[in-house]
Amino acid sequence: LEESINQRFDTVRWRLFDLQKNGEIRNTCDATVNGVPYGAGLNNAAEVNAGIEIIRVMSNAYDLHVPCFVDNAESVNAVSQTGGQMILLKVTDESNLTYMLI
C-alpha cells in the first residue's frame, strides 16, 4: 500500500505503518521529504513545496482542481506548480496590491 501511494509522489514519501517494539503494527500517516518529517525539521520552502505536491497529487487523483493559496511565498525560491490556479501571497514594500499571472 505504501509503495503504491509513494509512486504517485516525486519527493514526498508516506509511512503508513509503524512496527512497534512488541512486534505489533500501528497505523500511522507520516509524510517525509528526503527522510525529514513534514512539520518537524523541514525548512519553510520544503514544507510549502511538499504541501503543493500533496495538493497536486490529490487533485489529479480526484480530478478536482481548486485554487491553491500559498502564504509566505517570498521564502520559496522555486514554487512548485499544481497545474491549477495558484495565488502566491508575498510581503512587499509596494503600497498597492499587485498581481502576476504565471
Short mmCIF file of C-alpha atoms in Angstrom, two decimals:
data_model
loop_
_atom_site.label_atom_id
_atom_site.label_comp_id
_atom_site.label_asym_id
_atom_site.label_seq_id
_atom_site.Cartn_x
_atom_site.Cartn_y
_atom_site.Cartn_z
CA LEU A 1 0.00 0.00 0.00
CA GLU A 2 2.76 2.45 0.93
CA GLU A 3 4.64 1.69 -2.27
CA SER A 4 1.60 2.24 -4.49
CA ILE A 5 0.89 5.60 -2.83
CA ASN A 6 4.54 6.73 -2.83
CA GLN A 7 4.79 6.03 -6.58
CA ARG A 8 2.43 8.95 -7.19
CA PHE A 9 4.75 11.46 -5.48
CA ASP A 10 8.05 12.95 -6.65
CA THR A 11 9.62 13.98 -3.33
CA VAL A 12 7.08 13.29 -0.57
CA ARG A 13 7.14 9.80 0.94
CA TRP A 14 4.46 8.38 3.23
CA ARG A 15 4.86 5.95 6.10
CA LEU A 16 1.51 4.37 6.86
CA PHE A 17 2.58 1.66 9.30
CA ASP A 18 4.94 1.67 12.26
CA LEU A 19 6.43 -1.56 13.60
CA GLN A 20 6.40 -1.32 17.39
CA LYS A 21 8.92 -2.93 19.77
CA ASN A 22 6.39 -5.59 20.77
CA GLY A 23 6.08 -6.64 17.10
CA GLU A 24 2.64 -5.16 16.55
CA ILE A 25 1.93 -2.87 13.64
CA ARG A 26 0.47 0.55 14.42
CA ASN A 27 -1.35 2.57 11.76
CA THR A 28 0.20 5.99 11.16
CA CYS A 29 0.29 8.61 8.43
CA ASP A 30 3.64 10.40 8.36
CA ALA A 31 4.90 12.44 5.41
CA THR A 32 8.63 12.97 4.85
CA VAL A 33 10.81 14.75 2.32
CA ASN A 34 14.25 13.18 1.86
CA GLY A 35 13.72 11.38 5.17
CA VAL A 36 12.92 14.58 7.10
CA PRO A 37 9.45 14.57 8.72
CA TYR A 38 6.98 17.17 7.48
CA GLY A 39 6.37 19.66 10.28
CA ALA A 40 9.45 18.60 12.24
CA GLY A 41 12.66 19.72 10.61
CA LEU A 42 11.89 20.83 7.06
CA ASN A 43 12.62 24.42 6.18
CA ASN A 44 9.70 26.63 5.15
CA ALA A 45 10.35 26.30 1.40
CA ALA A 46 10.44 22.49 1.59
CA GLU A 47 7.19 22.44 3.59
CA VAL A 48 5.47 24.77 1.12
CA ASN A 49 6.57 22.71 -1.89
CA ALA A 50 5.68 19.42 -0.18
CA GLY A 51 2.21 20.78 0.56
CA ILE A 52 1.83 21.86 -3.07
CA GLU A 53 2.92 18.40 -4.23
CA ILE A 54 0.33 16.77 -1.95
CA ILE A 55 -2.37 19.10 -3.33
CA ARG A 56 -1.31 18.32 -6.93
CA VAL A 57 -1.38 14.54 -6.43
CA MET A 58 -4.74 14.62 -4.60
CA SER A 59 -6.20 16.95 -7.25
CA ASN A 60 -5.13 14.58 -10.01
CA ALA A 61 -6.41 11.52 -8.15
CA TYR A 62 -9.87 13.04 -7.71
CA ASP A 63 -9.85 15.04 -10.98
CA LEU A 64 -10.67 18.13 -8.96
CA HIS A 65 -8.61 21.29 -9.42
CA VAL A 66 -9.18 24.15 -6.99
CA PRO A 67 -7.25 27.39 -6.42
CA CYS A 68 -4.20 26.96 -4.20
CA PHE A 69 -3.23 29.79 -1.84
CA VAL A 70 0.47 29.82 -0.96
CA ASP A 71 1.32 32.01 2.01
CA ASN A 72 4.88 33.14 2.77
CA ALA A 73 5.78 32.60 -0.89
CA GLU A 74 8.63 35.09 -0.56
CA SER A 75 10.58 32.46 1.36
CA VAL A 76 10.48 30.00 -1.58
CA ASN A 77 12.92 30.42 -4.48
CA ALA A 78 11.14 27.95 -6.79
CA VAL A 79 7.45 27.40 -6.06
CA SER A 80 6.14 24.05 -7.32
CA GLN A 81 3.07 24.13 -9.55
CA THR A 82 -0.28 22.41 -9.02
CA GLY A 83 -1.47 22.53 -12.61
CA GLY A 84 -4.30 24.81 -11.48
CA GLN A 85 -4.69 28.40 -10.34
CA MET A 86 -2.20 29.48 -7.69
CA ILE A 87 -2.35 32.59 -5.53
CA LEU A 88 1.05 33.45 -4.07
CA LEU A 89 0.98 35.73 -1.03
CA LYS A 90 4.22 37.67 -0.60
CA VAL A 91 5.38 40.52 1.59
CA THR A 92 6.46 43.54 -0.47
CA ASP A 93 7.32 47.19 0.04
CA GLU A 94 4.74 48.27 -2.54
CA SER A 95 1.87 50.41 -1.31
CA ASN A 96 -0.67 48.85 -3.72
CA LEU A 97 -1.71 45.26 -4.19
CA THR A 98 -0.26 43.75 -7.33
CA TYR A 99 -0.77 40.51 -9.21
CA MET A 100 1.20 38.42 -11.65
CA LEU A 101 -0.07 35.71 -13.95
CA ILE A 102 2.14 32.62 -14.13
#
